[in-house]
Short mmCIF file of C-alpha atoms in Angstrom, two decimals:
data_model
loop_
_atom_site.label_atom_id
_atom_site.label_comp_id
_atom_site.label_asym_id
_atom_site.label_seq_id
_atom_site.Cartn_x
_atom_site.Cartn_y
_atom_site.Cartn_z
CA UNK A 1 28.27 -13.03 89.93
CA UNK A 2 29.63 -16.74 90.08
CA UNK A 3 31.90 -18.17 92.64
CA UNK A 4 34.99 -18.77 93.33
CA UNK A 5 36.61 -20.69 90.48
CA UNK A 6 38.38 -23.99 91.70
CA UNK A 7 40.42 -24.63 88.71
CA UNK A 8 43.80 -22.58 87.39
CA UNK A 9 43.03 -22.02 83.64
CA UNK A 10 46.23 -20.20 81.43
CA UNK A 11 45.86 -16.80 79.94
CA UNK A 12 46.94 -17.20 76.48
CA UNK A 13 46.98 -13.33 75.02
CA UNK A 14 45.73 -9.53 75.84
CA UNK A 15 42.96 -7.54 74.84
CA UNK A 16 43.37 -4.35 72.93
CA UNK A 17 42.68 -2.92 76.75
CA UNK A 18 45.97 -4.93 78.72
CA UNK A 19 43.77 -7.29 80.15
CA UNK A 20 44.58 -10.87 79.85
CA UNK A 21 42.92 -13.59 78.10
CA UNK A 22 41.56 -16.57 78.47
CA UNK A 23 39.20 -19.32 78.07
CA UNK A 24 37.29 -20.92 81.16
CA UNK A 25 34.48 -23.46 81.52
CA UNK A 26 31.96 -20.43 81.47
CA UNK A 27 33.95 -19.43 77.94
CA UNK A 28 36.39 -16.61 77.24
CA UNK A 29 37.04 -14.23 79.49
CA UNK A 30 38.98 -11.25 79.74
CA UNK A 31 41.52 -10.87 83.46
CA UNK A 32 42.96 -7.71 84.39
CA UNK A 33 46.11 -7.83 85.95
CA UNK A 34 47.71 -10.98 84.27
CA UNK A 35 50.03 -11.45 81.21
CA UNK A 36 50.33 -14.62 78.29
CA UNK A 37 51.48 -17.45 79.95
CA UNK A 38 50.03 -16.89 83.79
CA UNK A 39 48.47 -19.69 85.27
CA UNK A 40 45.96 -18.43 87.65
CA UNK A 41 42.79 -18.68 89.77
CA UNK A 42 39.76 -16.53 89.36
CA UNK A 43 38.02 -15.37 92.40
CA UNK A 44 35.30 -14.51 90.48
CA UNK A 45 33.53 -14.13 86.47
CA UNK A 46 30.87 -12.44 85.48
CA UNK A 47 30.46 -12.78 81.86
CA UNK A 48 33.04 -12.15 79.95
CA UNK A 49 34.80 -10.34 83.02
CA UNK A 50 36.77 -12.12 85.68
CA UNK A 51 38.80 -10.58 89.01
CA UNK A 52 41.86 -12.25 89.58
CA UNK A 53 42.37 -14.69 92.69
CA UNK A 54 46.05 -15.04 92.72
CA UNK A 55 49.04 -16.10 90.68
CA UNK A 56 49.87 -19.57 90.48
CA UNK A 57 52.72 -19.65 88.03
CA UNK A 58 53.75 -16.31 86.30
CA UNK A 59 54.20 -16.13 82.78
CA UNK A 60 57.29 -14.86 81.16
CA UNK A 61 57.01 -11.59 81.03
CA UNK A 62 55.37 -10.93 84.45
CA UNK A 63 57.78 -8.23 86.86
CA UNK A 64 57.61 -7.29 90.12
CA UNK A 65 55.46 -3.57 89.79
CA UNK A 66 57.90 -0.67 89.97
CA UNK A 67 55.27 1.41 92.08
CA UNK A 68 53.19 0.11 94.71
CA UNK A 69 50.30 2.08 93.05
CA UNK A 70 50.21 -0.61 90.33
CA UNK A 71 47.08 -2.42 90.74
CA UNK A 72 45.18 0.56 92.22
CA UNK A 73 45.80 3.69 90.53
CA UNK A 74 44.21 3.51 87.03
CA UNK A 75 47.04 5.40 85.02
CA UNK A 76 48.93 1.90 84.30
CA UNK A 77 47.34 -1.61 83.98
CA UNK A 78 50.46 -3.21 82.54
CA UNK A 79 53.33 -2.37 85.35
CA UNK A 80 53.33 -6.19 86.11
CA UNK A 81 54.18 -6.45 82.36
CA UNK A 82 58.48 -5.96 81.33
CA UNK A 83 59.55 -3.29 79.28
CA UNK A 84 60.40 -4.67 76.64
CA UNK A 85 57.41 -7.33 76.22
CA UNK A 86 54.97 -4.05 76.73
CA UNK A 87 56.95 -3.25 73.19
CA UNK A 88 56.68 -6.25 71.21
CA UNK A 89 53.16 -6.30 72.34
CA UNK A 90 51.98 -2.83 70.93
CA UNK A 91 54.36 -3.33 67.72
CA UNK A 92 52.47 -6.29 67.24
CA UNK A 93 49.07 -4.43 67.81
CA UNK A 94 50.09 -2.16 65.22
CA UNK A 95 50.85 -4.77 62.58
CA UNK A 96 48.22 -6.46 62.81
CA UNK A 97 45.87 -3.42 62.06
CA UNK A 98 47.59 -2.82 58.92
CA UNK A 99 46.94 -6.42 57.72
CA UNK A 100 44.10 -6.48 58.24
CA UNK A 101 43.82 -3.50 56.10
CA UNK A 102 45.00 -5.82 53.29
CA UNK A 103 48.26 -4.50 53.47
CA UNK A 104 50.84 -7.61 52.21
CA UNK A 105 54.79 -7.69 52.49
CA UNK A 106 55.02 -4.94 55.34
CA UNK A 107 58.29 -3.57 56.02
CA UNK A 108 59.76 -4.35 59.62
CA UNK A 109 59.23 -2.14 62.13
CA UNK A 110 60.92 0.42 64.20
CA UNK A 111 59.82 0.27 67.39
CA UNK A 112 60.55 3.43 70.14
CA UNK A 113 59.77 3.42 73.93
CA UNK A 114 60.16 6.29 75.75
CA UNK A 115 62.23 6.28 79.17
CA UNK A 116 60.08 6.40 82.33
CA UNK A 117 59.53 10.13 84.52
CA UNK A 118 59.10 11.40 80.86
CA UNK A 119 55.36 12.25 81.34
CA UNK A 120 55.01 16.18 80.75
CA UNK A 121 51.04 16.36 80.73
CA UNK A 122 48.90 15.04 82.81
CA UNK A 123 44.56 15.10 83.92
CA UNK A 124 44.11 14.73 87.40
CA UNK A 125 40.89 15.16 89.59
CA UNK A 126 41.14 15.91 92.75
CA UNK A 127 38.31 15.04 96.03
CA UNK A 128 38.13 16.25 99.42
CA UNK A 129 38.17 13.19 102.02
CA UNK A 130 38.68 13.24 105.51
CA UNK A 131 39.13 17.03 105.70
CA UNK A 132 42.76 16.87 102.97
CA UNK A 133 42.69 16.85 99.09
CA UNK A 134 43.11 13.29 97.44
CA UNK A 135 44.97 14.51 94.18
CA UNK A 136 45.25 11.87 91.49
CA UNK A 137 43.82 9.08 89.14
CA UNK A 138 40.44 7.21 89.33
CA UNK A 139 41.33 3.62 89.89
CA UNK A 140 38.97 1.39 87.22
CA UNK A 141 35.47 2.51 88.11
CA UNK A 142 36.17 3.71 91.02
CA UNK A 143 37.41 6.77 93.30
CA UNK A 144 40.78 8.57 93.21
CA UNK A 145 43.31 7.22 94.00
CA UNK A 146 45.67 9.49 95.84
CA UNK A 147 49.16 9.85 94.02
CA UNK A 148 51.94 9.43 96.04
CA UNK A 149 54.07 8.18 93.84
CA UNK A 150 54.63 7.61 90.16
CA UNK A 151 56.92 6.14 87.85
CA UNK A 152 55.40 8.27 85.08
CA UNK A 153 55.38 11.69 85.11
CA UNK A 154 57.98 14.33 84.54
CA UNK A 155 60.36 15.05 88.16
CA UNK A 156 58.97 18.40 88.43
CA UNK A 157 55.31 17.76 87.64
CA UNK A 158 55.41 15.33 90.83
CA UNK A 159 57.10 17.73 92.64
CA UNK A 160 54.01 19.99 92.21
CA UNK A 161 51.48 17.77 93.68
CA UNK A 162 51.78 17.95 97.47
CA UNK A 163 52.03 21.66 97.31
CA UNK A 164 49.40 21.52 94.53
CA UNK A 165 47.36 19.22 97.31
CA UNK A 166 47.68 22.37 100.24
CA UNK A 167 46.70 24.67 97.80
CA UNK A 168 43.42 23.01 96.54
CA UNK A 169 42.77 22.53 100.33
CA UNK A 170 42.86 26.43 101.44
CA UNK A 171 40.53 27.25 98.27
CA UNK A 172 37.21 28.11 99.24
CA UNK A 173 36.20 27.55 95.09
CA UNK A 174 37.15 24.12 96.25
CA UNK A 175 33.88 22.46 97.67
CA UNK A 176 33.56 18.73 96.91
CA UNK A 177 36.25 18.20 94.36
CA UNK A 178 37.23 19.10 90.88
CA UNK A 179 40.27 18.22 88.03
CA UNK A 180 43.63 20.11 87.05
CA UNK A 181 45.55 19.44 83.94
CA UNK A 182 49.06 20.25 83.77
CA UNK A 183 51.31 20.69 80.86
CA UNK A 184 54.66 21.05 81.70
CA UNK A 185 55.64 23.85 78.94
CA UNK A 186 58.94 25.40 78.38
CA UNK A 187 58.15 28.45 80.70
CA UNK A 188 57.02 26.02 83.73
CA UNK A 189 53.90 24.12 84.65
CA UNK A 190 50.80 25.59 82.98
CA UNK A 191 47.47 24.72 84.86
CA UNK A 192 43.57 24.23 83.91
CA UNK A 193 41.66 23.78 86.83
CA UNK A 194 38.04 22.64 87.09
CA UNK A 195 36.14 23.67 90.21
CA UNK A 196 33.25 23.47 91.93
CA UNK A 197 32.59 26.69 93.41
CA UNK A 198 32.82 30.18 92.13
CA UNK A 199 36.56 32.05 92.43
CA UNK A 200 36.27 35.39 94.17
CA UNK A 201 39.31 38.05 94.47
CA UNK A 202 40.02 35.53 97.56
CA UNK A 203 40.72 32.58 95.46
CA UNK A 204 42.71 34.74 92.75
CA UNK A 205 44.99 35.61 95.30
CA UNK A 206 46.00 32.60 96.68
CA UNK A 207 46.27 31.56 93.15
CA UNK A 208 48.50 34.23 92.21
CA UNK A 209 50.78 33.74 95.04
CA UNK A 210 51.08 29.79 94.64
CA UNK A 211 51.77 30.65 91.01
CA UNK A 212 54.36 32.85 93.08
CA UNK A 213 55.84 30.46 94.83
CA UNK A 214 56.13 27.16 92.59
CA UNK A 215 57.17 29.43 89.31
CA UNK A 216 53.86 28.76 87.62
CA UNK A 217 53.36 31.02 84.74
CA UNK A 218 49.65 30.89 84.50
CA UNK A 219 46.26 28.93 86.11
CA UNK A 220 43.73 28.94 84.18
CA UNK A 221 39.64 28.35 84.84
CA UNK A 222 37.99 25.80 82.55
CA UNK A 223 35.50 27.45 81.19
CA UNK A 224 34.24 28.41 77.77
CA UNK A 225 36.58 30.16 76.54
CA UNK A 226 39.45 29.16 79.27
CA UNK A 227 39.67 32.02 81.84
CA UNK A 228 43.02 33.48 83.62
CA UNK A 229 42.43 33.33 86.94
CA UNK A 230 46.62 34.26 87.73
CA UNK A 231 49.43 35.19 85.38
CA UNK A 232 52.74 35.92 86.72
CA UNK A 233 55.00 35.61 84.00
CA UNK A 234 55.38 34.92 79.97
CA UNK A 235 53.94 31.70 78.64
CA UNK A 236 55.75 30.20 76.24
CA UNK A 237 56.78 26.22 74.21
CA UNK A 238 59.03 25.58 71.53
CA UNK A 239 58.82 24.04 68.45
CA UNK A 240 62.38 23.73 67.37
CA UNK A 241 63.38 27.35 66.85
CA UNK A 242 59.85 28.64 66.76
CA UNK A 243 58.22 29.79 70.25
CA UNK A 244 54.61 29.74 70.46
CA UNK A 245 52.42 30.50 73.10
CA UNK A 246 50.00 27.08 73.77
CA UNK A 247 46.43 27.87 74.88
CA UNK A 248 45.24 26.72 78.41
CA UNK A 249 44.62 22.87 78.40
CA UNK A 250 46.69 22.61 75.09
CA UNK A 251 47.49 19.33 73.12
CA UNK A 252 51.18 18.82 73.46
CA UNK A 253 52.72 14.71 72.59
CA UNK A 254 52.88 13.32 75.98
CA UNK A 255 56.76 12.70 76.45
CA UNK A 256 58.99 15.17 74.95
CA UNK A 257 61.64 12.28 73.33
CA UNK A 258 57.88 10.35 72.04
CA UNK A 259 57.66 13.66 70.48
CA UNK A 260 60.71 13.54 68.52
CA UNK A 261 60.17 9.98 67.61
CA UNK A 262 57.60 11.09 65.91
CA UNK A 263 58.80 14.05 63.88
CA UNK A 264 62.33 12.59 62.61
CA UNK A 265 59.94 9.61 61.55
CA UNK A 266 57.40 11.84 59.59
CA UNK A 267 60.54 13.98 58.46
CA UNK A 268 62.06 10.94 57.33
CA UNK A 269 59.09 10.34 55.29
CA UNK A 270 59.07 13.00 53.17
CA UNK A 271 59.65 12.65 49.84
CA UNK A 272 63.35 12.92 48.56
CA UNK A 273 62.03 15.16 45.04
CA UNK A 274 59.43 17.26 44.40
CA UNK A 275 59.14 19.31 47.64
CA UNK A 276 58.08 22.28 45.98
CA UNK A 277 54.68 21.38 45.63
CA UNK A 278 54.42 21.86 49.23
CA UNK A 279 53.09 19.98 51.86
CA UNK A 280 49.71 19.98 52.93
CA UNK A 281 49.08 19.19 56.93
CA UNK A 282 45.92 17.93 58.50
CA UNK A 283 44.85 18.89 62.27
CA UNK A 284 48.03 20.87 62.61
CA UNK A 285 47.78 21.55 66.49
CA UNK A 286 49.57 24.12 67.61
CA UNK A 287 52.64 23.32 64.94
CA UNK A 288 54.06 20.23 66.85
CA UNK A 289 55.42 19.26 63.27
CA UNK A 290 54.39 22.15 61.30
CA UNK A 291 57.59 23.85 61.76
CA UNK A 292 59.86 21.10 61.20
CA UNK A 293 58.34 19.86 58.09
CA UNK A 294 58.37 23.89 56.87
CA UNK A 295 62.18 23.40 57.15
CA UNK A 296 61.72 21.36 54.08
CA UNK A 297 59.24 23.02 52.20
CA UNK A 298 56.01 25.22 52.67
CA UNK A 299 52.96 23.53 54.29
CA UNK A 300 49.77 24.48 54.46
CA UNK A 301 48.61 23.90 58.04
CA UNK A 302 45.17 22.72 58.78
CA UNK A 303 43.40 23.35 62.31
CA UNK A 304 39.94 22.84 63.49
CA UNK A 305 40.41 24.23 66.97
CA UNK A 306 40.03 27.98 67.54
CA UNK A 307 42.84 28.40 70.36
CA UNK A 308 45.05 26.25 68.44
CA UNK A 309 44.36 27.65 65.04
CA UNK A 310 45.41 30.98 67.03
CA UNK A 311 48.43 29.85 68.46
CA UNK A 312 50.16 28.21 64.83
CA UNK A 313 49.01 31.58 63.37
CA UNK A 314 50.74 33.76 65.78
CA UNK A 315 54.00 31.80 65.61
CA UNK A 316 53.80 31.30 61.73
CA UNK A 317 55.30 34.48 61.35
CA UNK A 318 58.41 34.31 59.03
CA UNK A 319 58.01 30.85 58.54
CA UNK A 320 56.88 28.57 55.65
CA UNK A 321 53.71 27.68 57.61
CA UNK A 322 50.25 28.94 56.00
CA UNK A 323 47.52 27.88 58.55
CA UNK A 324 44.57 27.52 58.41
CA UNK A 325 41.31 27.29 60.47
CA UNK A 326 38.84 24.06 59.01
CA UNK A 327 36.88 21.81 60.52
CA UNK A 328 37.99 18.83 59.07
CA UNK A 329 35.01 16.49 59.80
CA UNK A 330 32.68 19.05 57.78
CA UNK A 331 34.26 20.65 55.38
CA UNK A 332 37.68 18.20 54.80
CA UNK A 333 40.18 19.69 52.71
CA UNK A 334 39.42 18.49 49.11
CA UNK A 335 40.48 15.71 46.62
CA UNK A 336 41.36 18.31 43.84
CA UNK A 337 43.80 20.25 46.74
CA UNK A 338 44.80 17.37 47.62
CA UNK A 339 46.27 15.90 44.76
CA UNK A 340 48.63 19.08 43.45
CA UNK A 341 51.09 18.33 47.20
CA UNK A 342 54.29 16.99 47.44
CA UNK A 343 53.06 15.29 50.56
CA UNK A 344 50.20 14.59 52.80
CA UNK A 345 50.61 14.62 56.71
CA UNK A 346 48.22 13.85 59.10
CA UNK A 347 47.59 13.51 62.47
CA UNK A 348 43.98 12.30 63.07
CA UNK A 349 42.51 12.29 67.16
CA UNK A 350 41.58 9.19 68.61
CA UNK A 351 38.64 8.79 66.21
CA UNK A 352 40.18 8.95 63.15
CA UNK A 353 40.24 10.96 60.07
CA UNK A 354 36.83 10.53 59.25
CA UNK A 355 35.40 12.19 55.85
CA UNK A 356 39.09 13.33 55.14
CA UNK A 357 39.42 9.66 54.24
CA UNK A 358 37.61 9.64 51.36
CA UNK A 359 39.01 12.89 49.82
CA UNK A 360 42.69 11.67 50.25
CA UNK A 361 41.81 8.08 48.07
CA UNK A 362 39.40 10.11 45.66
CA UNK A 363 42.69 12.85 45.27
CA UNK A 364 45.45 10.08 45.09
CA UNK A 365 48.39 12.27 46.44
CA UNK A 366 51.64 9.74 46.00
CA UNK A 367 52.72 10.37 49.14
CA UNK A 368 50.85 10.14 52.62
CA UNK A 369 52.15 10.05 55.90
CA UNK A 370 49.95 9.07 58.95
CA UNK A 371 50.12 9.83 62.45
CA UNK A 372 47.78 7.29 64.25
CA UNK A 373 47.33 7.04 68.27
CA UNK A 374 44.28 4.51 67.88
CA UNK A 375 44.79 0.80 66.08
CA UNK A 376 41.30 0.57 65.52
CA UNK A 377 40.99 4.21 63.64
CA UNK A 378 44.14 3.42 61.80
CA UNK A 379 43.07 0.33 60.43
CA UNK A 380 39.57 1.88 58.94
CA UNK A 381 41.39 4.84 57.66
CA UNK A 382 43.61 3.29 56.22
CA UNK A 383 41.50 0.21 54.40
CA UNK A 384 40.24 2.41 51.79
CA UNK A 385 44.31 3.57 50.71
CA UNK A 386 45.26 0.13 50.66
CA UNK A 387 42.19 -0.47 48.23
CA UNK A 388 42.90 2.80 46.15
CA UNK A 389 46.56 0.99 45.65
CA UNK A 390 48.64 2.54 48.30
CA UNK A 391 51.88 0.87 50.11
CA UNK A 392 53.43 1.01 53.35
CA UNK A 393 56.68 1.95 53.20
CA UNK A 394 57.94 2.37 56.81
CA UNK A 395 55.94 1.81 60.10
CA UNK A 396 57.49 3.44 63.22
CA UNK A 397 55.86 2.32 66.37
CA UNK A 398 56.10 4.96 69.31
CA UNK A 399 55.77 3.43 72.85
CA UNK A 400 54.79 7.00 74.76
CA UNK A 401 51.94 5.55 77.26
CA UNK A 402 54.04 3.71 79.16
CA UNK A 403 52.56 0.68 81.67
CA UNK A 404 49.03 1.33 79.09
CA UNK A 405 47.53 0.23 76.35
CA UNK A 406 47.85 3.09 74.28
CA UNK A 407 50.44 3.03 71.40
CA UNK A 408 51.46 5.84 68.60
CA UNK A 409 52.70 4.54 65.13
CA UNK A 410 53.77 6.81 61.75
CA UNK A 411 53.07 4.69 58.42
CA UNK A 412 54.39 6.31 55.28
CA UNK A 413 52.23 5.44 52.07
CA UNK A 414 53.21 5.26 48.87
CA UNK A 415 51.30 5.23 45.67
CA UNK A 416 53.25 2.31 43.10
CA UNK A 417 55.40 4.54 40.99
CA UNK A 418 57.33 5.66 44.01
CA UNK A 419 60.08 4.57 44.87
CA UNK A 420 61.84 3.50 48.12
CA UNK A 421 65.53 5.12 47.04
CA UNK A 422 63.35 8.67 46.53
CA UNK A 423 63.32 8.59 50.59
CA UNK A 424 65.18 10.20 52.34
#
């Protein structure tokens, strides 16, 4: 590791990770913590890494961190970053993928950012230190960092973490350490905890009586399959109208309002005519969309994942859903199926869409709509449709990860012969 650098050099962008750029006399180098238009000194670089020294002159968009966490707790790198600039940046982000696709003429964007304390789901791990439970995020490469405050998550979520932090303390499954998600669903907090030790009846009960006492439906083991270690009372989400009843540790959109940015964009996607093809719906979840886009028309819901195959199929009941339980990665749902839809909607993970790619260019559907959470997966799905002839139509950029990196977009495709006054 090299010394001290004596010179203030400018960061002049970010890296798809937050981190700011710039070029030194040892070449570019990546700064976390600093913003376009900083002028600042290094304290150190190794490679293409460098730790920051100290501010000299703030760039334009540097704030003063809402939390004092910011810096330390690794669920937000860009707190020192406004709002609105956070925005602009990931809209930009998203643009860019899609020319690079070869996309030309894009339309503008719509660009939605979610309001902060909107965070209903949440991984945490949690370490015994100094005879109490730290409960919270790892900083970067490092241990947790205790959470005593945060600007993210949901009122009530926070609310459950220094009675959450007594609780972990008193249970003897507890040894070193361990993680919890939470997913605030309709019928409360719904927990999957990771431990160390082995529950006994002991454990259960303390279990069942925080569940008690904090109007926690269920806690739930990680395990394979997910075991109930205390259920008090119904479990239960909605989808619109439609209950369901989410597995333990189950997918939901993180904020409930970047939720519905997303479904009024893909419903505003649909195709105007010619609905009663039917829609055809790749990794379905649990029906996060499923049951709004069956207001429209019937869709044929495709799930990979057992537990959430089971809960779409229990709540498809009465509805225009079909589901159905594929693994799309081996056996993608095929060109020839493909084609025959009114619409295609999809809603790769992080990685992508993978060999569903090539079925939906090989089956030419006219209309595709794609969910993306990942830049860099959107821009190689979506290369090959741009080469096959497809459009954008609309790009709606979804701003759900606040303070991060992470952005959401919906682009609606169009196959030329479609036409823009056929949307809705």
């Amino acid at each position: 590791m090299e010394n001290v650098m004596a010179d203030a050099i400018r960061v002049v962008a970010l890296g798809n990770d937050g981190d700011g750029v710039a070029q030194s006399p040892q070449g570019r180098v990546f700064i976390p913590g600093t913003l376009p238009g900083d002028e600042v000194l290094l304290a150190c670089q190794n490679g293409t890494h460098a730790t920051l020294e100290r501010v000299i002159t703030p760039g334009p968009d540097r704030v003063t961190p809402p939390c004092h966490l910011a810096g330390t707790c690794g669920g937000c790198r860009l707190q020192h970053m406004a709002l609105p600039a956070i925005a602009a940046w990931k809209t930009t982000r998203v643009i860019e993928a899609l020319e690079r696709c070869g996309f030309a003429a894009l339309p503008t964007p719509t660009t939605h950012q979610v309001a902060p304390h909107g965070r209903r789901r949440v991984d945490l791990a949690f370490r015994r230190v100094d005879r109490q439970i730290v409960l919270g995020l790892h900083r970067r490469r490092g241990d947790v960092v205790d959470m005593t405050e945060c600007t993210l998550l949901h009122p009530a979520i926070f609310a459950l973490l220094a009675p959450l932090r007594q609780m972990l303390h008193s249970l003897p499954a507890v040894h070193a350490g361990g993680d919890v998600q939470i997913n605030l669903l309709d019928s409360g907090p719904d927990l999957l905890i990771t431990l160390d030790g082995t529950p006994d009846a002991n454990d259960r009960r303390i279990l069942a009586q925080f569940c008690k006492s904090h109007a926690i439906p269920r806690i739930s083991l990680n395990a394979r399959p997910p075991e109930t270690l205390a259920l008090t009372g119904p479990v239960f989400h909605h989808f619109g109208a439609v209950r369901v009843v989410p597995p333990p540790g189950a997918f939901l959109q993180a904020a409930l309002d970047g939720e519905e940015a997303i479904r009024t964009a893909v419903l505003a996607g649909l195709p105007r005519k010619g609905l009663k093809a039917g829609i055809i719906e790749l990794y379905a979840g649990c029906g996060t969309l499923s049951f709004a886009l069956a207001e429209h028309a019937k869709v044929a819901a495709y799930e990979g994942d057992k537990a959430a195959f089971a809960c779409l199929k229990q709540a498809s009941g009465g509805t225009r859903v079909m589901p159905a339980l594929r693994d799309l990665n081996r056996q993608p749902v095929m060109a020839t199926d493909l084609a025959k839809a009114a619409a295609i909607v999809l809603d790769p993970p992080h990685a992508g869409a993978g060999a569903q790619v090539a079925q939906i260019v090989a089956g030419k559907p006219r209309h595709v709509i794609y969910v993306s959470c990942n830049p860099t997966a959107l821009q190689r799905d979506l290369t090959p449709l741009q080469q096959a002839g497809y459009r954008v139509d609309s790009v709606t950029v979804i701003d759900q990860f606040l303070w991060s990196a992470e952005v959401e977009a919906v682009c609606v495709l169009t196959l030329p012969g479609s036409t823009r006054q056929n949307r809705r």
